[in-house]
Amino acid sequence: MKIAKILNNNVVVILDEHGREQVVMGRGLGFQKHIGDTLENDKIEKVFALKSDELVARLGELLSQIPLEVMTTCDRIIELSRQKLGKLQDSLYITLTDHCHFAIERQKKGVTIRNVLLWEIKRLYPKEFLLGQEAVELIGKRLNVQLAEDEAGFIALHLVTAQLNSEMPEVMHVTRVMQEILQIVKYQLRFEYDEDSLSYQRFVTHLKFFAQRMLSRNVVADDDLTLHAAVKDNYPHAWRCAEKISRHLVTEYQRELATEEIMFLAIHIERVRKESLKAS
């Protein structure tokens, strides 16, 4: 590997066999080196082979400004997250690292930011929140900076964003919509959720992608009208609740649901309703 750019002593840019830039990280990797020099393989800690040239440029700029220890810690957090969540967008390397770097700097200055969605994040994204807690612990151990629980929530939102391929404001909006729908179902049908049940977890997963579709106006086509009628007849309570949700979304977000979306909502609502009846 030959050096194309030197960003600092620890980060350089190389050209791969296709002539595309890759960011390479390692302690002392760029020290006393020049463009065209060959990299020392034993010093390479990480090669970022990102798909987008824009992401490569943004990551290179970010890595040139932050300590190596912060980047290697964030890389470990992302690696753990990929093991447990599956595919995550490459942009997470930039968004999560940037967030953690500033969170660490704020904490050193005694400035903390309250996460107003912390309660919702814990309930709606339990896997991501646990990873956020692991990330906070890892930062404490590796960097000797103790971040608040609020930061575990912010990190969780970054992980959700990387799964949905969305921007952070959209994910926060999705989270609000999910919480509103859960409240409507709970009070309309008068039951308490069993948050450990499979039906509840499936419902929350459905709501995550449903809310994203609804806010981005990606409409699901009305395919099988006979199936709609069957669900409406067999699950009348759940169907009426789904219709109430539909009216709420029209009033609050000016989004009108297709009957297909109402049907899928009704099916999930019926599952959690039956689960709650068994538990009571």
Tab-separated table of C-alpha atoms in Angstrom:
chain	number	residue	atom	x	y	z
A	1	MET	CA	0.000	0.000	0.000
A	2	LYS	CA	1.372	3.387	-1.002
A	3	ILE	CA	0.485	6.655	0.737
A	4	ALA	CA	-1.661	9.114	-1.249
A	5	LYS	CA	-2.257	11.662	1.549
A	6	ILE	CA	-0.970	12.145	5.091
A	7	LEU	CA	-3.696	13.458	7.434
A	8	ASN	CA	-1.640	13.271	10.644
A	9	ASN	CA	0.905	10.979	12.318
A	10	ASN	CA	-1.720	8.278	12.821
A	11	VAL	CA	-3.966	8.530	9.742
A	12	VAL	CA	-3.141	8.342	6.038
A	13	VAL	CA	-5.053	7.846	2.798
A	14	ILE	CA	-4.045	5.178	0.275
A	15	LEU	CA	-5.292	4.206	-3.192
A	16	ASP	CA	-6.596	0.654	-3.586
A	17	GLU	CA	-6.139	-1.533	-6.688
A	18	HIS	CA	-9.155	0.192	-8.303
A	19	GLY	CA	-7.742	3.666	-7.696
A	20	ARG	CA	-10.240	4.461	-4.922
A	21	GLU	CA	-9.201	6.150	-1.715
A	22	GLN	CA	-9.190	4.282	1.584
A	23	VAL	CA	-8.476	5.668	5.045
A	24	VAL	CA	-5.858	3.752	7.049
A	25	MET	CA	-5.316	4.205	10.776
A	26	GLY	CA	-2.435	3.149	13.052
A	27	ARG	CA	-0.148	4.664	15.658
A	28	GLY	CA	2.768	6.452	14.023
A	29	LEU	CA	1.630	5.343	10.557
A	30	GLY	CA	2.297	8.725	8.942
A	31	PHE	CA	5.224	9.819	11.102
A	32	GLN	CA	8.144	11.016	8.940
A	33	LYS	CA	6.442	9.560	5.866
A	34	HIS	CA	5.924	11.121	2.442
A	35	ILE	CA	3.380	10.713	-0.355
A	36	GLY	CA	4.321	7.644	-2.378
A	37	ASP	CA	5.997	5.860	0.534
A	38	THR	CA	4.963	2.273	1.310
A	39	LEU	CA	3.046	1.656	4.540
A	40	GLU	CA	4.504	-0.502	7.274
A	41	ASN	CA	1.992	-3.340	7.635
A	42	ASP	CA	2.775	-3.982	11.299
A	43	LYS	CA	1.568	-0.456	12.180
A	44	ILE	CA	-1.809	-0.747	10.425
A	45	GLU	CA	-4.665	-0.998	12.945
A	46	LYS	CA	-7.664	-0.395	10.691
A	47	VAL	CA	-8.430	0.069	7.003
A	48	PHE	CA	-11.707	1.879	6.255
A	49	ALA	CA	-12.815	0.651	2.826
A	50	LEU	CA	-15.992	2.724	2.575
A	51	LYS	CA	-18.219	2.549	-0.493
A	52	SER	CA	-18.679	6.283	-0.978
A	53	ASP	CA	-15.871	8.691	-1.905
A	54	GLU	CA	-17.749	11.379	0.008
A	55	LEU	CA	-17.757	9.237	3.172
A	56	VAL	CA	-14.041	8.534	2.764
A	57	ALA	CA	-13.335	12.277	2.528
A	58	ARG	CA	-15.531	13.087	5.548
A	59	LEU	CA	-14.001	10.286	7.625
A	60	GLY	CA	-10.496	11.373	6.715
A	61	GLU	CA	-11.259	14.937	7.772
A	62	LEU	CA	-12.768	13.722	11.063
A	63	LEU	CA	-9.891	11.372	11.898
A	64	SER	CA	-7.364	14.120	11.289
A	65	GLN	CA	-8.949	16.096	14.149
A	66	ILE	CA	-9.556	13.524	16.911
A	67	PRO	CA	-7.287	11.360	19.086
A	68	LEU	CA	-6.473	7.859	17.841
A	69	GLU	CA	-7.761	6.333	21.093
A	70	VAL	CA	-11.223	7.807	20.523
A	71	MET	CA	-11.401	6.387	16.997
A	72	THR	CA	-10.208	2.908	18.004
A	73	THR	CA	-12.764	2.881	20.849
A	74	CYS	CA	-15.592	3.913	18.512
A	75	ASP	CA	-14.455	1.331	15.972
A	76	ARG	CA	-14.760	-1.328	18.679
A	77	ILE	CA	-18.265	-0.073	19.587
A	78	ILE	CA	-19.329	-0.326	15.924
A	79	GLU	CA	-17.814	-3.798	15.619
A	80	LEU	CA	-19.758	-5.009	18.692
A	81	SER	CA	-22.927	-3.398	17.333
A	82	ARG	CA	-22.562	-5.087	13.933
A	83	GLN	CA	-22.161	-8.464	15.659
A	84	LYS	CA	-25.449	-7.998	17.527
A	85	LEU	CA	-27.552	-5.921	15.109
A	86	GLY	CA	-26.314	-7.008	11.692
A	87	LYS	CA	-25.785	-4.623	8.771
A	88	LEU	CA	-25.217	-0.970	9.683
A	89	GLN	CA	-24.630	1.966	7.344
A	90	ASP	CA	-21.008	3.045	6.748
A	91	SER	CA	-21.933	6.591	7.753
A	92	LEU	CA	-22.027	5.345	11.373
A	93	TYR	CA	-18.226	5.591	11.454
A	94	ILE	CA	-18.592	9.336	11.020
A	95	THR	CA	-21.774	10.113	12.976
A	96	LEU	CA	-21.024	7.946	16.015
A	97	THR	CA	-17.345	8.894	16.240
A	98	ASP	CA	-18.149	12.582	15.880
A	99	HIS	CA	-20.861	12.338	18.560
A	100	CYS	CA	-18.690	10.400	21.022
A	101	HIS	CA	-15.746	12.757	20.534
A	102	PHE	CA	-17.843	15.816	21.367
A	103	ALA	CA	-19.603	14.006	24.231
A	104	ILE	CA	-16.205	13.201	25.746
A	105	GLU	CA	-15.010	16.789	25.317
A	106	ARG	CA	-18.247	18.121	26.866
A	107	GLN	CA	-17.929	15.761	29.819
A	108	LYS	CA	-14.365	16.908	30.479
A	109	LYS	CA	-15.699	20.475	30.686
A	110	GLY	CA	-18.582	19.420	32.959
A	111	VAL	CA	-21.240	20.106	30.320
A	112	THR	CA	-23.970	17.440	30.077
A	113	ILE	CA	-26.928	17.345	27.693
A	114	ARG	CA	-30.219	15.797	28.807
A	115	ASN	CA	-31.750	13.198	26.501
A	116	VAL	CA	-35.466	14.000	26.435
A	117	LEU	CA	-36.233	10.704	24.647
A	118	LEU	CA	-34.347	8.483	27.118
A	119	TRP	CA	-37.465	6.771	28.487
A	120	GLU	CA	-38.807	6.038	25.003
A	121	ILE	CA	-35.414	4.792	23.787
A	122	LYS	CA	-35.147	2.313	26.668
A	123	ARG	CA	-38.588	0.889	25.875
A	124	LEU	CA	-38.588	0.973	22.088
A	125	TYR	CA	-34.965	0.117	21.318
A	126	PRO	CA	-33.813	-2.194	24.156
A	127	LYS	CA	-31.071	-3.932	22.120
A	128	GLU	CA	-29.631	-0.650	20.925
A	129	PHE	CA	-29.833	0.862	24.418
A	130	LEU	CA	-27.930	-2.090	25.921
A	131	LEU	CA	-25.253	-1.519	23.275
A	132	GLY	CA	-25.275	2.168	24.217
A	133	GLN	CA	-24.611	1.179	27.828
A	134	GLU	CA	-21.795	-1.124	26.698
A	135	ALA	CA	-20.358	1.767	24.683
A	136	VAL	CA	-20.430	4.076	27.706
A	137	GLU	CA	-18.662	1.394	29.788
A	138	LEU	CA	-16.061	0.903	27.053
A	139	ILE	CA	-15.399	4.651	26.875
A	140	GLY	CA	-15.012	4.700	30.661
A	141	LYS	CA	-12.507	1.827	30.646
A	142	ARG	CA	-10.466	2.858	27.611
A	143	LEU	CA	-10.576	6.642	27.814
A	144	ASN	CA	-11.213	7.160	31.550
A	145	VAL	CA	-14.227	9.392	30.878
A	146	GLN	CA	-17.518	8.539	32.601
A	147	LEU	CA	-20.464	9.505	30.413
A	148	ALA	CA	-24.032	9.774	31.745
A	149	GLU	CA	-26.843	7.343	30.932
A	150	ASP	CA	-28.276	10.001	28.601
A	151	GLU	CA	-25.317	9.363	26.300
A	152	ALA	CA	-26.150	5.639	26.145
A	153	GLY	CA	-29.520	6.770	24.769
A	154	PHE	CA	-27.921	9.063	22.178
A	155	ILE	CA	-25.586	6.265	21.047
A	156	ALA	CA	-28.603	3.935	20.776
A	157	LEU	CA	-30.326	6.447	18.470
A	158	HIS	CA	-27.239	6.540	16.244
A	159	LEU	CA	-27.433	2.745	15.975
A	160	VAL	CA	-31.133	2.903	15.087
A	161	THR	CA	-30.337	5.574	12.477
A	162	ALA	CA	-27.659	3.319	10.952
A	163	GLN	CA	-30.171	0.459	10.679
A	164	LEU	CA	-32.900	2.575	9.077
A	165	ASN	CA	-30.503	4.502	6.826
A	166	SER	CA	-32.069	7.746	8.045
A	167	GLU	CA	-30.962	11.038	9.548
A	168	MET	CA	-31.066	11.568	13.321
A	169	PRO	CA	-33.997	14.071	13.320
A	170	GLU	CA	-36.079	11.588	11.336
A	171	VAL	CA	-35.300	8.783	13.815
A	172	MET	CA	-36.306	11.018	16.728
A	173	HIS	CA	-39.542	11.773	14.847
A	174	VAL	CA	-40.105	8.046	14.228
A	175	THR	CA	-39.591	7.386	17.941
A	176	ARG	CA	-42.231	9.954	18.867
A	177	VAL	CA	-44.754	8.455	16.414
A	178	MET	CA	-44.103	4.953	17.760
A	179	GLN	CA	-44.706	6.123	21.318
A	180	GLU	CA	-47.943	7.892	20.356
A	181	ILE	CA	-49.281	4.754	18.640
A	182	LEU	CA	-48.376	2.539	21.603
A	183	GLN	CA	-50.247	4.929	23.910
A	184	ILE	CA	-53.351	4.987	21.674
A	185	VAL	CA	-53.489	1.169	21.610
A	186	LYS	CA	-52.941	0.899	25.352
A	187	TYR	CA	-55.705	3.336	26.314
A	188	GLN	CA	-58.144	2.406	23.549
A	189	LEU	CA	-58.068	-1.316	24.428
A	190	ARG	CA	-57.328	-0.828	28.153
A	191	PHE	CA	-54.484	-3.235	28.785
A	192	GLU	CA	-50.851	-3.188	29.890
A	193	TYR	CA	-48.129	-4.361	27.540
A	194	ASP	CA	-46.015	-7.379	28.378
A	195	GLU	CA	-42.790	-5.855	27.091
A	196	ASP	CA	-40.976	-9.197	27.272
A	197	SER	CA	-43.484	-10.939	25.014
A	198	LEU	CA	-42.674	-11.816	21.428
A	199	SER	CA	-45.885	-10.175	20.188
A	200	TYR	CA	-44.923	-6.832	21.781
A	201	GLN	CA	-41.406	-6.952	20.336
A	202	ARG	CA	-42.797	-7.776	16.891
A	203	PHE	CA	-45.260	-4.890	17.205
A	204	VAL	CA	-42.502	-2.431	18.106
A	205	THR	CA	-40.368	-3.655	15.190
A	206	HIS	CA	-43.343	-3.253	12.846
A	207	LEU	CA	-43.991	0.275	14.190
A	208	LYS	CA	-40.368	1.292	13.629
A	209	PHE	CA	-40.529	0.632	9.890
A	210	PHE	CA	-44.195	1.638	9.626
A	211	ALA	CA	-43.481	5.077	11.118
A	212	GLN	CA	-40.522	5.575	8.819
A	213	ARG	CA	-42.636	4.685	5.766
A	214	MET	CA	-45.453	6.929	6.916
A	215	LEU	CA	-43.227	9.960	7.544
A	216	SER	CA	-41.368	9.520	4.266
A	217	ARG	CA	-44.700	9.023	2.416
A	218	ASN	CA	-43.747	5.571	1.073
A	219	VAL	CA	-47.229	4.166	0.510
A	220	VAL	CA	-47.996	0.448	0.715
A	221	ALA	CA	-50.382	-0.641	-2.057
A	222	ASP	CA	-53.801	-2.059	-1.215
A	223	ASP	CA	-53.411	-5.583	-2.568
A	224	ASP	CA	-55.977	-8.037	-1.219
A	225	LEU	CA	-59.353	-6.462	-0.445
A	226	THR	CA	-60.857	-9.781	0.647
A	227	LEU	CA	-58.102	-10.179	3.247
A	228	HIS	CA	-58.805	-6.659	4.541
A	229	ALA	CA	-62.454	-7.601	5.057
A	230	ALA	CA	-61.538	-10.866	6.800
A	231	VAL	CA	-59.224	-9.090	9.268
A	232	LYS	CA	-61.831	-6.394	9.915
A	233	ASP	CA	-64.531	-9.006	10.621
A	234	ASN	CA	-62.365	-11.268	12.785
A	235	TYR	CA	-60.538	-8.581	14.774
A	236	PRO	CA	-63.127	-5.782	15.200
A	237	HIS	CA	-61.575	-4.247	18.355
A	238	ALA	CA	-58.091	-4.173	16.842
A	239	TRP	CA	-59.435	-2.816	13.532
A	240	ARG	CA	-61.265	0.073	15.232
A	241	CYS	CA	-58.094	0.853	17.162
A	242	ALA	CA	-56.060	0.855	13.939
A	243	GLU	CA	-58.608	3.221	12.377
A	244	LYS	CA	-58.236	5.538	15.377
A	245	ILE	CA	-54.480	5.535	14.834
A	246	SER	CA	-55.112	6.380	11.180
A	247	ARG	CA	-57.275	9.378	12.151
A	248	HIS	CA	-54.608	10.537	14.604
A	249	LEU	CA	-51.920	10.434	11.909
A	250	VAL	CA	-54.107	12.442	9.542
A	251	THR	CA	-54.791	15.061	12.231
A	252	GLU	CA	-51.255	15.349	13.603
A	253	TYR	CA	-49.070	14.551	10.578
A	254	GLN	CA	-51.361	14.933	7.555
A	255	ARG	CA	-50.574	11.343	6.558
A	256	GLU	CA	-53.402	9.127	5.328
A	257	LEU	CA	-52.902	5.365	5.641
A	258	ALA	CA	-53.725	2.826	2.966
A	259	THR	CA	-56.111	0.082	4.059
A	260	GLU	CA	-53.204	-2.359	3.774
A	261	GLU	CA	-51.323	-0.461	6.521
A	262	ILE	CA	-54.449	-0.389	8.705
A	263	MET	CA	-54.785	-4.144	8.233
A	264	PHE	CA	-51.197	-4.897	9.301
A	265	LEU	CA	-51.574	-2.591	12.300
A	266	ALA	CA	-54.769	-4.427	13.279
A	267	ILE	CA	-53.055	-7.825	13.045
A	268	HIS	CA	-50.207	-6.729	15.339
A	269	ILE	CA	-52.610	-4.996	17.721
A	270	GLU	CA	-54.699	-8.175	17.973
A	271	ARG	CA	-51.600	-10.201	18.830
A	272	VAL	CA	-50.564	-7.953	21.712
A	273	ARG	CA	-54.207	-7.699	22.869
A	274	LYS	CA	-54.552	-11.488	23.048
A	275	GLU	CA	-51.181	-11.767	24.795
A	276	SER	CA	-52.347	-9.295	27.452
A	277	LEU	CA	-55.615	-11.225	27.985
A	278	LYS	CA	-53.674	-14.427	28.585
A	279	ALA	CA	-51.405	-12.705	31.098
A	280	SER	CA	-54.295	-11.098	33.048
